[in-house]
Amino acid sequence: QVQLVESGGGLVQAGGSLRLSCAASGIILRVNDMGWYRQAPGKQRELVAVSDNGGSTNYADSVKGRFTISRDNAKNTVYLQMNSLKSEDTAVYYCNAKVLTTGWTSYDYWGQGTQVTVSS
């Protein structure tokens, strides 16, 4: 089994910054894509940013220039640096990882979610 443990959410004023972390642990042969999604109340979960294990990244248009995704492959950890936060960034943020595990089978794993609240 694989677990994703997130940390770093909280309450911040508009214009402020937060850094989220997500560490994968368990029986891991390789972690492929790692990314962050978010879900605001009454809305569907949406992609925020994703990074493959070669360092290529992709961002939602709404966060480009403000958020930066990075990862430490040796630690199976992904980070999301969030700057210039806006009230519309308020959501539960979920870590996602596509993990090659036992039997060289790839599975999709999710973290438990961490609340980010931006006050205006």
mmCIF file of C-alpha atoms in Angstrom:
data_model
loop_
_atom_site.group_PDB
_atom_site.id
_atom_site.type_symbol
_atom_site.label_atom_id
_atom_site.label_comp_id
_atom_site.label_asym_id
_atom_site.label_seq_id
_atom_site.Cartn_x
_atom_site.Cartn_y
_atom_site.Cartn_z
ATOM 1 C CA GLN A 1 0.000 0.000 0.000
ATOM 2 C CA VAL A 2 0.984 3.604 -0.567
ATOM 3 C CA GLN A 3 0.103 6.565 1.614
ATOM 4 C CA LEU A 4 0.239 10.264 0.778
ATOM 5 C CA VAL A 5 0.600 12.608 3.738
ATOM 6 C CA GLU A 6 0.010 16.309 3.190
ATOM 7 C CA SER A 7 0.949 19.276 5.322
ATOM 8 C CA GLY A 8 1.134 23.037 5.140
ATOM 9 C CA GLY A 9 -2.409 24.283 4.748
ATOM 10 C CA GLY A 10 -3.909 27.015 6.878
ATOM 11 C CA LEU A 11 -5.361 30.500 7.019
ATOM 12 C CA VAL A 12 -3.605 33.374 5.297
ATOM 13 C CA GLN A 13 -4.486 36.896 4.250
ATOM 14 C CA ALA A 14 -4.887 37.791 0.618
ATOM 15 C CA GLY A 15 -1.504 38.483 -0.931
ATOM 16 C CA GLY A 16 0.220 36.091 1.421
ATOM 17 C CA SER A 17 1.990 32.801 0.805
ATOM 18 C CA LEU A 18 1.732 29.182 1.845
ATOM 19 C CA ARG A 19 3.737 26.087 1.030
ATOM 20 C CA LEU A 20 2.125 22.666 0.806
ATOM 21 C CA SER A 21 4.044 19.409 1.059
ATOM 22 C CA CYS A 22 3.042 15.858 0.216
ATOM 23 C CA ALA A 23 5.159 12.800 0.925
ATOM 24 C CA ALA A 24 4.488 9.370 -0.530
ATOM 25 C CA SER A 25 5.461 6.278 1.429
ATOM 26 C CA GLY A 26 4.953 2.537 1.196
ATOM 27 C CA ILE A 27 5.810 -0.020 -1.434
ATOM 28 C CA ILE A 28 6.976 2.267 -4.251
ATOM 29 C CA LEU A 29 8.897 1.192 -7.315
ATOM 30 C CA ARG A 30 8.591 4.557 -8.988
ATOM 31 C CA VAL A 31 6.454 7.681 -8.624
ATOM 32 C CA ASN A 32 5.404 9.065 -11.977
ATOM 33 C CA ASP A 33 3.212 12.170 -12.044
ATOM 34 C CA MET A 34 2.688 14.017 -8.767
ATOM 35 C CA GLY A 35 0.349 16.932 -8.524
ATOM 36 C CA TRP A 36 -2.108 19.054 -6.651
ATOM 37 C CA TYR A 37 -5.829 19.408 -7.124
ATOM 38 C CA ARG A 38 -8.298 21.553 -5.244
ATOM 39 C CA GLN A 39 -11.994 21.572 -4.529
ATOM 40 C CA ALA A 40 -13.897 24.616 -3.373
ATOM 41 C CA PRO A 41 -17.364 24.318 -1.788
ATOM 42 C CA GLY A 42 -19.992 23.581 -4.413
ATOM 43 C CA LYS A 43 -17.419 23.135 -7.165
ATOM 44 C CA GLN A 44 -15.765 20.197 -8.885
ATOM 45 C CA ARG A 45 -12.242 19.144 -8.075
ATOM 46 C CA GLU A 46 -9.807 20.818 -10.466
ATOM 47 C CA LEU A 47 -6.173 20.432 -11.389
ATOM 48 C CA VAL A 48 -3.867 23.058 -9.897
ATOM 49 C CA ALA A 49 -0.434 21.832 -10.968
ATOM 50 C CA VAL A 50 1.292 18.611 -11.932
ATOM 51 C CA SER A 51 4.903 17.514 -12.334
ATOM 52 C CA ASP A 52 6.237 14.396 -13.983
ATOM 53 C CA ASN A 53 9.346 12.690 -12.643
ATOM 54 C CA GLY A 54 11.469 14.397 -15.286
ATOM 55 C CA GLY A 55 10.551 17.832 -13.995
ATOM 56 C CA SER A 56 8.056 18.879 -16.653
ATOM 57 C CA THR A 57 5.199 20.860 -15.153
ATOM 58 C CA ASN A 58 1.710 21.991 -16.049
ATOM 59 C CA TYR A 59 -0.423 24.605 -14.308
ATOM 60 C CA ALA A 60 -4.004 25.743 -14.305
ATOM 61 C CA ASP A 61 -4.283 29.140 -15.986
ATOM 62 C CA SER A 62 -5.661 30.633 -12.781
ATOM 63 C CA VAL A 63 -2.443 29.964 -10.847
ATOM 64 C CA LYS A 64 0.240 30.514 -13.485
ATOM 65 C CA GLY A 65 2.834 32.992 -12.296
ATOM 66 C CA ARG A 66 1.723 32.654 -8.664
ATOM 67 C CA PHE A 67 2.130 28.962 -7.795
ATOM 68 C CA THR A 68 5.190 26.780 -8.275
ATOM 69 C CA ILE A 69 5.244 23.002 -8.099
ATOM 70 C CA SER A 70 8.467 21.177 -7.329
ATOM 71 C CA ARG A 71 9.452 17.736 -6.193
ATOM 72 C CA ASP A 72 12.214 15.801 -4.509
ATOM 73 C CA ASN A 73 12.268 12.427 -6.231
ATOM 74 C CA ALA A 74 14.664 10.961 -3.668
ATOM 75 C CA LYS A 75 12.071 11.660 -0.964
ATOM 76 C CA ASN A 76 8.992 10.958 -3.122
ATOM 77 C CA THR A 77 7.776 14.387 -2.074
ATOM 78 C CA VAL A 78 6.010 17.131 -3.984
ATOM 79 C CA TYR A 79 5.661 20.758 -2.933
ATOM 80 C CA LEU A 80 3.370 23.587 -3.938
ATOM 81 C CA GLN A 81 4.593 27.106 -3.252
ATOM 82 C CA MET A 82 1.624 29.444 -3.374
ATOM 83 C CA ASN A 83 2.288 33.178 -3.578
ATOM 84 C CA SER A 84 0.015 36.176 -4.057
ATOM 85 C CA LEU A 85 -2.898 34.181 -2.740
ATOM 86 C CA LYS A 86 -6.413 35.315 -3.558
ATOM 87 C CA SER A 87 -9.723 34.601 -1.875
ATOM 88 C CA GLU A 88 -10.681 32.441 -4.857
ATOM 89 C CA ASP A 89 -7.793 30.106 -4.008
ATOM 90 C CA THR A 90 -9.707 29.015 -0.901
ATOM 91 C CA ALA A 91 -10.322 25.286 -1.191
ATOM 92 C CA VAL A 92 -9.320 21.882 0.070
ATOM 93 C CA TYR A 93 -6.092 20.948 -1.678
ATOM 94 C CA TYR A 94 -5.431 17.310 -2.493
ATOM 95 C CA CYS A 95 -2.161 15.681 -3.411
ATOM 96 C CA ASN A 96 -2.246 13.083 -6.175
ATOM 97 C CA ALA A 97 0.411 10.608 -7.216
ATOM 98 C CA LYS A 98 0.587 7.970 -9.912
ATOM 99 C CA VAL A 99 2.688 5.246 -8.357
ATOM 100 C CA LEU A 100 4.250 2.155 -9.821
ATOM 101 C CA THR A 101 3.986 -0.388 -7.044
ATOM 102 C CA THR A 102 3.998 -4.151 -6.460
ATOM 103 C CA GLY A 103 3.947 -6.155 -9.660
ATOM 104 C CA TRP A 104 4.880 -3.093 -11.680
ATOM 105 C CA THR A 105 1.275 -1.957 -11.627
ATOM 106 C CA SER A 106 0.452 1.763 -11.622
ATOM 107 C CA TYR A 107 -2.183 3.106 -9.258
ATOM 108 C CA ASP A 108 -3.644 6.536 -8.562
ATOM 109 C CA TYR A 109 -3.350 7.669 -4.939
ATOM 110 C CA TRP A 110 -4.810 10.676 -3.130
ATOM 111 C CA GLY A 111 -3.925 12.479 0.038
ATOM 112 C CA GLN A 112 -6.446 13.266 2.733
ATOM 113 C CA GLY A 113 -6.708 16.917 1.751
ATOM 114 C CA THR A 114 -5.543 20.077 3.473
ATOM 115 C CA GLN A 115 -7.628 23.225 3.874
ATOM 116 C CA VAL A 116 -6.338 26.499 2.481
ATOM 117 C CA THR A 117 -8.338 29.563 3.442
ATOM 118 C CA VAL A 118 -7.480 32.997 2.093
ATOM 119 C CA SER A 119 -9.130 35.917 3.857
ATOM 120 C CA SER A 120 -9.749 39.140 1.982
#
